[in-house]
Coordinates of C-alpha atoms and ligand atoms in Angstrom, one line a residue:
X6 CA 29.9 8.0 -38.5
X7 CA 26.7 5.9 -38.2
X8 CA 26.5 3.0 -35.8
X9 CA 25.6 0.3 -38.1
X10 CA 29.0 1.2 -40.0
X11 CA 31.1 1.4 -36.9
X12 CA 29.7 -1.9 -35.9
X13 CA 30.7 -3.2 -39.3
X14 CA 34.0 -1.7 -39.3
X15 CA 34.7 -3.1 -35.8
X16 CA 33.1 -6.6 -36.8
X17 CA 30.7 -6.6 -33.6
X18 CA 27.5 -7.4 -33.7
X19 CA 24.0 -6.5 -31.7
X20 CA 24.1 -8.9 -28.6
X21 CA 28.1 -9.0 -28.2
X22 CA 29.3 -8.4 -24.3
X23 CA 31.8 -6.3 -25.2
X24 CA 34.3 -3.8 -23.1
X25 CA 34.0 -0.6 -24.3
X26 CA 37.0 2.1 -23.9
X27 CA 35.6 5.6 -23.8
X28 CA 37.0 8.9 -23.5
X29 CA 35.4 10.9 -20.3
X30 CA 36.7 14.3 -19.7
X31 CA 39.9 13.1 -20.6
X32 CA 40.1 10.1 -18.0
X33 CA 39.3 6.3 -19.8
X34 CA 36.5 4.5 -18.5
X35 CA 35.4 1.1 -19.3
X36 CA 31.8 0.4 -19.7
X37 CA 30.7 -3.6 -20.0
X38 CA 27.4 -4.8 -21.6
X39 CA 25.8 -5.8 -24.1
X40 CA 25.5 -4.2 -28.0
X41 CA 21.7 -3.4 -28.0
X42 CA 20.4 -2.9 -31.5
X43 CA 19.9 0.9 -32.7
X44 CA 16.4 2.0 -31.9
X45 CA 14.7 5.0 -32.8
X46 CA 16.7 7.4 -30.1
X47 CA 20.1 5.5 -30.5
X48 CA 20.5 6.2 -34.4
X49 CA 22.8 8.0 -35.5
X50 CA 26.3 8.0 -33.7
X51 CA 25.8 6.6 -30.5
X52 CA 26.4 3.1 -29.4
X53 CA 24.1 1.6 -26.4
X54 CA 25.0 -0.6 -24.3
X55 CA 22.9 -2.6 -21.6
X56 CA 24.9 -3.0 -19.2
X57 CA 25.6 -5.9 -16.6
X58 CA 22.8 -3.7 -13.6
X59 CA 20.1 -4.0 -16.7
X60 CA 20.1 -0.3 -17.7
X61 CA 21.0 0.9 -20.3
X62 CA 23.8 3.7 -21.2
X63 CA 24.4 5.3 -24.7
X64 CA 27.9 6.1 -25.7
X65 CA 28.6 8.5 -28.4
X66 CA 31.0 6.3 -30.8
X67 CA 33.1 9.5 -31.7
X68 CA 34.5 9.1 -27.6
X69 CA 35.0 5.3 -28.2
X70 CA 38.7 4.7 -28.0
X71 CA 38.3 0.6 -27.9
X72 CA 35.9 -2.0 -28.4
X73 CA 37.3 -5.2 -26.8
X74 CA 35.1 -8.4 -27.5
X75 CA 34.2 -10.8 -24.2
X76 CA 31.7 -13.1 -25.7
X77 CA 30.1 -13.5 -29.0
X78 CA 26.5 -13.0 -29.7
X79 CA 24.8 -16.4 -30.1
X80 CA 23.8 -17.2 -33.2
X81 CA 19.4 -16.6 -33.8
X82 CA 18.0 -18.6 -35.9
X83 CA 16.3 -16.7 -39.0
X84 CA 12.3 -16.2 -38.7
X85 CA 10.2 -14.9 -41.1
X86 CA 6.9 -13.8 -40.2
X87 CA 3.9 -13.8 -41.6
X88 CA 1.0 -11.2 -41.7
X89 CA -2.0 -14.0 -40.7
X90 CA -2.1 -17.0 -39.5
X91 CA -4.9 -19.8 -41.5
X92 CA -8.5 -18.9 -41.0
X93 CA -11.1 -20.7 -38.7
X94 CA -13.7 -20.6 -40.6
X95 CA -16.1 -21.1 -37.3
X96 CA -14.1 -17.8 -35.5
X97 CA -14.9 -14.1 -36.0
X98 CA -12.5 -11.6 -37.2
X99 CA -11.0 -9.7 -35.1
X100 CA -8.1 -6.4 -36.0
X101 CA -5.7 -5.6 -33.9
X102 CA -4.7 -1.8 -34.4
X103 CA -1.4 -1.6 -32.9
X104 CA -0.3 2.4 -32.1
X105 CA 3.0 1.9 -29.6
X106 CA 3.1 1.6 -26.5
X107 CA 4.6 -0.7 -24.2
X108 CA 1.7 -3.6 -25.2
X109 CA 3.0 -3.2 -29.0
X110 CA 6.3 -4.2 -28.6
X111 CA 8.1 -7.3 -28.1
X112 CA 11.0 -8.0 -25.9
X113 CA 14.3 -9.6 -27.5
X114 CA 15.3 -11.7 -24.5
X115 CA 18.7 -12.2 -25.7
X116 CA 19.4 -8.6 -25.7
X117 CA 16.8 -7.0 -23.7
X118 CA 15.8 -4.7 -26.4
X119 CA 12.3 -3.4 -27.0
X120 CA 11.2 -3.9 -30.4
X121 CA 7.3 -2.8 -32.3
X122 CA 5.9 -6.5 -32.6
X123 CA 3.2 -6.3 -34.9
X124 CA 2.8 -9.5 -37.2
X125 CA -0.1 -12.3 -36.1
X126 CA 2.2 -14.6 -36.1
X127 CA 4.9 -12.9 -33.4
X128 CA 1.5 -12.6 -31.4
X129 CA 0.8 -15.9 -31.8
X130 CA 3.9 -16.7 -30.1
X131 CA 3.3 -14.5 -27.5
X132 CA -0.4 -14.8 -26.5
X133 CA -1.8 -18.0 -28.6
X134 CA -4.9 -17.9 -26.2
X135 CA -6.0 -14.7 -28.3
X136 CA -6.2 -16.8 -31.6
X137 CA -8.7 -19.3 -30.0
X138 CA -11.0 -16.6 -29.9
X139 CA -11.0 -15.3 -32.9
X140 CA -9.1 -14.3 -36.2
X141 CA -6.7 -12.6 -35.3
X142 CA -5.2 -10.2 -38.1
X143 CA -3.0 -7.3 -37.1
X144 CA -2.0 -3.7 -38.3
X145 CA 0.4 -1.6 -37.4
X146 CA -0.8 2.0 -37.8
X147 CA 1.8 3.7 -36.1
X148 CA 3.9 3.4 -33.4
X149 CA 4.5 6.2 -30.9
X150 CA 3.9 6.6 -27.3
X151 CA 0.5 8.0 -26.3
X152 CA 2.2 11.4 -24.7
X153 CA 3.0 12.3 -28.1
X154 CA -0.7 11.5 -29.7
X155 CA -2.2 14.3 -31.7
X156 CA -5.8 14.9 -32.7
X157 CA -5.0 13.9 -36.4
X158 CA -4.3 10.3 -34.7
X159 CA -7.1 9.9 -33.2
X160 CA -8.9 11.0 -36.9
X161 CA -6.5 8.3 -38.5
X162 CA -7.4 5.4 -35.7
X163 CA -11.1 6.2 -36.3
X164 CA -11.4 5.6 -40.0
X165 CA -8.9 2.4 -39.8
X166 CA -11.0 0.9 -37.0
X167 CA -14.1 1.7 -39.7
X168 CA -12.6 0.7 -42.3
X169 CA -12.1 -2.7 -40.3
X170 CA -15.4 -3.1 -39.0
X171 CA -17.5 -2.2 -42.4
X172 CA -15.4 -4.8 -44.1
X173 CA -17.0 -8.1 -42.0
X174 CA -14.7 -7.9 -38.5
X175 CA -16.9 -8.5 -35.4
X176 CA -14.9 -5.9 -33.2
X177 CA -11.2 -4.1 -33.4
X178 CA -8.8 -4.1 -30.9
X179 CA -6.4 -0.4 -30.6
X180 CA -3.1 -1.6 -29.0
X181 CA -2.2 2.0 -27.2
X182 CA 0.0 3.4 -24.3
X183 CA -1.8 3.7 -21.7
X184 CA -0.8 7.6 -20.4
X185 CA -3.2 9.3 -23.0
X186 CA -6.0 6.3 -23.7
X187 CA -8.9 8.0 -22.0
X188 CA -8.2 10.9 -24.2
X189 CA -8.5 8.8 -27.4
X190 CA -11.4 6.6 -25.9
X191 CA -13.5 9.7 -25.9
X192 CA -12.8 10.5 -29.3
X193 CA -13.6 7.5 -30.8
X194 CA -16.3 7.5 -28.6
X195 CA -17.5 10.9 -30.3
X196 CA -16.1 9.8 -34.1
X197 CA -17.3 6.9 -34.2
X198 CA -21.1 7.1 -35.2
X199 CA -24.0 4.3 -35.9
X200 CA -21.4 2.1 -34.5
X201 CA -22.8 -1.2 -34.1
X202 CA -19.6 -3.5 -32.7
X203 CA -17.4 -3.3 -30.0
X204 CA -14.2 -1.1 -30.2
X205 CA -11.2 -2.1 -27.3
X206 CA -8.7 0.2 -26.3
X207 CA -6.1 -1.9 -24.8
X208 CA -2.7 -1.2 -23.2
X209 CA -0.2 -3.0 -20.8
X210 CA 1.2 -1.3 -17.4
X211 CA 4.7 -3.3 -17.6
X212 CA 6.2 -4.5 -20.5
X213 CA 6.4 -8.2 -21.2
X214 CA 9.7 -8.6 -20.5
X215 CA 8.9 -8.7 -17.0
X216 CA 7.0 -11.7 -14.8
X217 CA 4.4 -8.9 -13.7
X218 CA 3.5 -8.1 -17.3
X219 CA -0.2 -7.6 -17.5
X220 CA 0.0 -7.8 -21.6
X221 CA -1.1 -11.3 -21.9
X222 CA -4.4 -10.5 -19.7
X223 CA -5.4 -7.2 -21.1
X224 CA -4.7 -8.8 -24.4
X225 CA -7.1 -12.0 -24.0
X226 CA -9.6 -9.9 -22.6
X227 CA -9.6 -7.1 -25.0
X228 CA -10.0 -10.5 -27.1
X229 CA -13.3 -11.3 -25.5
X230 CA -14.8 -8.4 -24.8
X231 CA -14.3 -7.4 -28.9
X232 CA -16.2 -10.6 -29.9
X233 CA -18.9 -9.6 -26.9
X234 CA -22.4 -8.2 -27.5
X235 CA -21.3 -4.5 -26.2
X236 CA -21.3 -2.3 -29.5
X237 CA -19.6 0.2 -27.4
X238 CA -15.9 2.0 -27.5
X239 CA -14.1 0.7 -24.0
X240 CA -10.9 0.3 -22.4
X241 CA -10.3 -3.3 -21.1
X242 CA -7.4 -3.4 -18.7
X243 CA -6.6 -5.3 -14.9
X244 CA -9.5 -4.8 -12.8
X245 CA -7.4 -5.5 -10.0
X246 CA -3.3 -6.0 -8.8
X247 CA -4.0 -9.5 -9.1
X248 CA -4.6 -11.9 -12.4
X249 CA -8.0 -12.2 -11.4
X250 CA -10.3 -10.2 -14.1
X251 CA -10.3 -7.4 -16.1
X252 CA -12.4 -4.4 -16.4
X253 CA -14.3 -3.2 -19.5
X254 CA -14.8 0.9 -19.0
X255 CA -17.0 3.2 -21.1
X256 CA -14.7 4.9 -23.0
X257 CA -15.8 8.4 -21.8
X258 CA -16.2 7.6 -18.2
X259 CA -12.5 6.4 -18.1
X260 CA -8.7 7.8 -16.4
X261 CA -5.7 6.2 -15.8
X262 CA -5.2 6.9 -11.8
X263 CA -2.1 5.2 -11.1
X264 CA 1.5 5.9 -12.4
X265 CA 2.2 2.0 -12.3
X266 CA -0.2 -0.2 -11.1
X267 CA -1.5 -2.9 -13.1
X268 CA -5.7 -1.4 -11.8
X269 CA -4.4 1.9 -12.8
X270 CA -7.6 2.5 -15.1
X271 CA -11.1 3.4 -13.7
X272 CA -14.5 4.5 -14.3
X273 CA -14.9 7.9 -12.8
X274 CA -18.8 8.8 -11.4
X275 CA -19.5 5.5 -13.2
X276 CA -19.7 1.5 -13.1
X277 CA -17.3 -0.3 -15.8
X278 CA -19.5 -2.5 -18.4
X279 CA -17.8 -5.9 -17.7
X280 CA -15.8 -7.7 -15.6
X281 CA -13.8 -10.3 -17.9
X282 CA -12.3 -13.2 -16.6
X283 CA -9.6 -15.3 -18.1
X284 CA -11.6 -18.3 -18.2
X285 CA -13.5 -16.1 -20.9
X286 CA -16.5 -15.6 -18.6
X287 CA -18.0 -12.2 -19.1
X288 CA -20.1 -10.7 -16.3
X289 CA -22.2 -7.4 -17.1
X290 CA -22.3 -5.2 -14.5
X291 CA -25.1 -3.3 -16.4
X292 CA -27.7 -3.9 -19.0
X293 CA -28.0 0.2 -20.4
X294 CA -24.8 -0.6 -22.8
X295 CA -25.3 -0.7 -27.0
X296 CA -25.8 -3.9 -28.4
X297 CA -24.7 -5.1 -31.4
X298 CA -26.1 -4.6 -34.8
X299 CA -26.2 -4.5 -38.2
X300 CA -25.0 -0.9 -39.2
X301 CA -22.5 0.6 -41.4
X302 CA -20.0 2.7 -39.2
X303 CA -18.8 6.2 -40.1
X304 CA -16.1 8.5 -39.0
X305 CA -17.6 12.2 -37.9
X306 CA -14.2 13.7 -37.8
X307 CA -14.5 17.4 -37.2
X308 CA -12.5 18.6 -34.5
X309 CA -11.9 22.1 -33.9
X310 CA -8.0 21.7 -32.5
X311 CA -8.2 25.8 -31.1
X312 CA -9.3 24.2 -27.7
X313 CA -7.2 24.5 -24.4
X314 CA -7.6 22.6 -21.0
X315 CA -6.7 25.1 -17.6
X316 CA -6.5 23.8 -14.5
X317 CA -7.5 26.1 -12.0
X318 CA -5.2 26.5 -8.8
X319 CA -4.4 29.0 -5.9
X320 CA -2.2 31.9 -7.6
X321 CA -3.1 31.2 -11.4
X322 CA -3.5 34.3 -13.2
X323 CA -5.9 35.4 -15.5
X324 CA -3.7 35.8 -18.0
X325 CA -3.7 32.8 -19.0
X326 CA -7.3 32.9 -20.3
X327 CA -6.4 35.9 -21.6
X328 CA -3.7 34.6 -23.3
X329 CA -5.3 31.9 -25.1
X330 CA -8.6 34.6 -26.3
X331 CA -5.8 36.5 -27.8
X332 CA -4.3 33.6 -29.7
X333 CA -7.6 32.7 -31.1
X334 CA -8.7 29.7 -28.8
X335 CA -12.1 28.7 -29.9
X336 CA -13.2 27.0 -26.6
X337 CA -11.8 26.3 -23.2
X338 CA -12.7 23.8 -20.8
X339 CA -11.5 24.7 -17.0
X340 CA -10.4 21.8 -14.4
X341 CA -11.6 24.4 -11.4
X342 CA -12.2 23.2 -7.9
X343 CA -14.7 21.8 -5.8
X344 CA -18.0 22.1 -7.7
X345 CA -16.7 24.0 -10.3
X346 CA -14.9 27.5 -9.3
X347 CA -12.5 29.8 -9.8
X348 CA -10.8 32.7 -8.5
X349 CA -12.7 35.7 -8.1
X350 CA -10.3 38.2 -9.9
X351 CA -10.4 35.6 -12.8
X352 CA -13.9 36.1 -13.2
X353 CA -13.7 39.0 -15.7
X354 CA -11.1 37.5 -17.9
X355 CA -13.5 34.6 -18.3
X356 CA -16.2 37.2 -19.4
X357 CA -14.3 38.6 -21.6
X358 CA -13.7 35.5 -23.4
X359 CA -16.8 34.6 -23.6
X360 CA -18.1 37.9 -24.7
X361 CA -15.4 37.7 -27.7
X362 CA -17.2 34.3 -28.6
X363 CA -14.7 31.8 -26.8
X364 CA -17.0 29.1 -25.6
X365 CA -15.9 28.3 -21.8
X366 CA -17.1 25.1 -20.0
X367 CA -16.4 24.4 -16.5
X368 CA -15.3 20.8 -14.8
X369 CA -14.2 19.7 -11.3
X370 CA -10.3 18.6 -10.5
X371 CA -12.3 16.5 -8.2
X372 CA -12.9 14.3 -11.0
X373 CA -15.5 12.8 -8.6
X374 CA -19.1 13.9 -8.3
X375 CA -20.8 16.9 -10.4
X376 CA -20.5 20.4 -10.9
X377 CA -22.8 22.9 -9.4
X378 CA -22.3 26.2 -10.1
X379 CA -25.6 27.3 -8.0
X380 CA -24.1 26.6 -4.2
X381 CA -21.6 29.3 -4.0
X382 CA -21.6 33.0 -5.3
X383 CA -18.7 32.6 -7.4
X384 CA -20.3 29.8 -9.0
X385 CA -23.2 31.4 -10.1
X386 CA -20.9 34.7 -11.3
X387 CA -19.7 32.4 -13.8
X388 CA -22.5 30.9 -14.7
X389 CA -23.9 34.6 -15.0
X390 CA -20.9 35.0 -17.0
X391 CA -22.0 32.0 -19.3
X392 CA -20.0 29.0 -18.6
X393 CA -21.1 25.9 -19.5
X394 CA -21.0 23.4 -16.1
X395 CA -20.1 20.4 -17.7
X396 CA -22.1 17.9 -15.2
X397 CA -19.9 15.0 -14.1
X398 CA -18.1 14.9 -17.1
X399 CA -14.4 13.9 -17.2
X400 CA -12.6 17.1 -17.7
X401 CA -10.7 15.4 -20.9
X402 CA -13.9 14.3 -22.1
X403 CA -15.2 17.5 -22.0
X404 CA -12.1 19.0 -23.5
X405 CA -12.4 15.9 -26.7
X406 CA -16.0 16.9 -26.8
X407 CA -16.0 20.7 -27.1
X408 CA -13.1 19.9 -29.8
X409 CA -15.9 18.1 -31.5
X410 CA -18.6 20.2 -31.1
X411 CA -16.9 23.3 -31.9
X412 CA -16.4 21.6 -35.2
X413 CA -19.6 21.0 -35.9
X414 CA -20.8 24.4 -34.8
X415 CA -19.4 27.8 -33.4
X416 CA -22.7 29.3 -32.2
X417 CA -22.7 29.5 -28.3
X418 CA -26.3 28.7 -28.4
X419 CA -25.9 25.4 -30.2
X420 CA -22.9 24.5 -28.7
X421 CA -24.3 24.9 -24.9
X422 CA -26.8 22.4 -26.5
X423 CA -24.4 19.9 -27.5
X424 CA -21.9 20.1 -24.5
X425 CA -24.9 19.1 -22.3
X426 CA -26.3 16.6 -24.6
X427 CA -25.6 13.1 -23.9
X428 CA -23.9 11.7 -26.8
X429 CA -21.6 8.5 -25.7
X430 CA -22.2 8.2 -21.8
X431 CA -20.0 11.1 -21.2
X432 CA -23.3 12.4 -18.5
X433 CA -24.7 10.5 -16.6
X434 CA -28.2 11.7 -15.5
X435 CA -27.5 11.0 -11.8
X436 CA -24.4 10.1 -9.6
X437 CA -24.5 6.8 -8.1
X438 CA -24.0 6.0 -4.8
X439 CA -21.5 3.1 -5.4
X440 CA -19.4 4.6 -8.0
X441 CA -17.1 5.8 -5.6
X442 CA -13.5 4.8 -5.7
X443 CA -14.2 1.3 -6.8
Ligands
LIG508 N1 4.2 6.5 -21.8 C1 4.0 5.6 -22.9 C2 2.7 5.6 -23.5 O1 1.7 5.9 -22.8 C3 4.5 4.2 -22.6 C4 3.8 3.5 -21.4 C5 2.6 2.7 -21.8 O2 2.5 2.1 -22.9 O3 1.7 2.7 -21.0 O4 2.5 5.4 -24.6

């Protein structure tokens, strides 16, 4: 039977505290809580409950033997939303992509439930700071989390962004979970060519139900920094635990290094562009970014998806490379150690693949610094073997990019050319000092 018409047949409804009878390897148990709405996991047959400790539980209705009402649901008043809010005239436009994610969904405090919240005007109740800025106008393009992204949504985020900024928006906003946003930052950053207006990834560490939410902020400044001068694709999130700024990074130079801090995001083996501040002050921390201009935007959205990314560690076996040669794997990018190695006995697997015309590139688990292949012997054996040391590229930057290149081209020459040309900031031509762990 399907929830909705158990809940009809029962006469309860969503936000009901409610004692619930269930059948548990033939004992009774009573569960109390309240009737969340059904969400995406929850349809179906089962019945969740929050209960009174604030998690939630999910109770298959066919092992409900009673449903005993304690308190009603209070009564919500009907809203209707619109999709934009009146235009000022002396604002720019601004989109806000929304993709899932714990920053695209709204919090029903009454029930606790998460919900997507997409319309302008829902935002407007939640962060009316962002509509001072500019005009706001939202879209909701999809909305999954960011572990289950494919390659096919990064093509579709590219052309909507376009499609936004050649149709008069100063800058786009791309609501996103944060666990995969430095994988899609690179690919816009790669996609998105002749691109002549700032593009914001922008996701929340904890959800705005709670008081340590770091929505609002990342929201507002992704506000800013979308109206700023940088024609560049970034990722604006906390620069630090406290409210105090926020952090604009290249989107190529960027990695989520934190399970749950609100600073979880930083430029790796480079400074971030901007530090924002929620007064709306905007402090460069370089000049070398894009600037804005007049230019039509396109989408260069070849991506050969036969790409894998190996991390190298003590025991791996080399049949894992050989593995993925035999399945057809176009290109590899390896996560080896220190300045770029792996094992020995791996080396002739690696040949092999690269003599069967699998393009191999090499980056460092250290994340910091830059490969050299030249220090150690079994360095240079692989670059004798023809491995492409990816510099201090991120090693999913270099796995987005050798997607990208490989579908532009297949020929070893031409793509050794492109994985060590500098096409969005993913090189830089030195390693600073002071871009160490800040
Ligand atoms: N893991 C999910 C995601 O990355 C939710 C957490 C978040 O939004 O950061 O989409």
């Amino acid at each position: 039977m399907e929830i909705k018409k158990f809940l009809e047949e029962k006469n309860l409804n969503i936000g009901d505290y409610v004692e619930v009878t269930k059948i548990e390897d033939g004992d009774l148990v009573k569960y109390k809580g309240i009737i969340m709405p059904p969400y995406e996991l929850s349809e179906g047959d089962t019945l969740v409950l929050k209960l009174d400790n604030g998690y939630n539980i999910g109770i298959s209705i066919e092992k409900i033997k009673d449903v005993r009402v304690i308190e009603r649901a209070k009564a919500k008043p009907e809203v209707h939303f619109k999709a934009e809010l009146e235009k000022k005239e002396e604002l720019p436009d601004v989109t806000i992509i929304g993709t899932g994610g714990t920053i695209a969904s709204r919090i029903d405090y009454e029930t606790g439930a998460v919900y997507p919240a997409f319309t302008a005007e829902e935002l407007a109740k939640a962060v009316p700071e962002i509509f001072e800025i500019a005009n706001v106008k939202t879209k909701l393009l999809f909305n999954i989390f960011s572990e289950d992204m494919k390659p096919k949504h990064w093509i579709k985020i590219a052309h909507e962004v376009a499609k936004h900024l050649n149709s008069g928006d100063e800058g786009v906003i791309i609501a996103h979970g944060t666990d995969t946003m430095g994988y899609t930052s690179a690919a816009l950053s790669f996609m998105l060519r002749n691109l002549g207006k700032p593009v914001i990834l922008v996701g929340a560490q904890r959800s705005s139900d709670r008081p340590s939410s770091d929505a609002a902020m990342n929201l507002i400044c992704a506000t800013r920094m979308a109206v700023s001068e940088a024609a560049e694709v970034m990722v604006v999130m906390h620069g630090e635990t406290g409210d105090t700024y926020c952090l604009a990074h290249r989107g190529t130079k960027v990695r989520k290094m934190h399970t749950s801090r609100r600073d979880a995001f930083r430029s790796i083996n480079d400074i971030p562009i901007a530090k924002i501040f929620p007064d709306g002050r905007i402090e460069f921390l370089r000049k070398d970014f894009r600037k804005r201009k007049n230019s039509e935007v396109w989408v260069d959205d070849k991506l050969e998806e036969k790409v894998a990314l190996v991390k190298i560690y003590p025991g791996i076996s080399s049949e894992i490379i050989d593995f993925l040669v035999d399945r057809g794997y176009r290109g590899i990018v390896i996560e080896g150690t220190g300045l770029g190695h792996a094992p020995n006995d791996m080396i002739p697997s690696i040949q092999r693949a690269i003599e069967e015309g699998t393009i191999v590139c090499m980056t460092s688990q250290c994340l910091y610094g830059r490969v050299n292949m030249n220090v150690y012997a079994t360095g240079r054996r692989l670059l004798k073997a023809g491995v492409i040391p990816c510099e201090d590229m991120l090693p999913e930057t270099a796995y987005v990019k050798l997607m990208w290149v490989l579908g532009h081209t297949q020929d070893p020459n031409e793509v050794r050319e492109m994985m060590l040309r500098n096409y969005a900031g993913e090189i830089t031509p030195y390693t600073r000092f002071d871009t160490y762990l800040i």
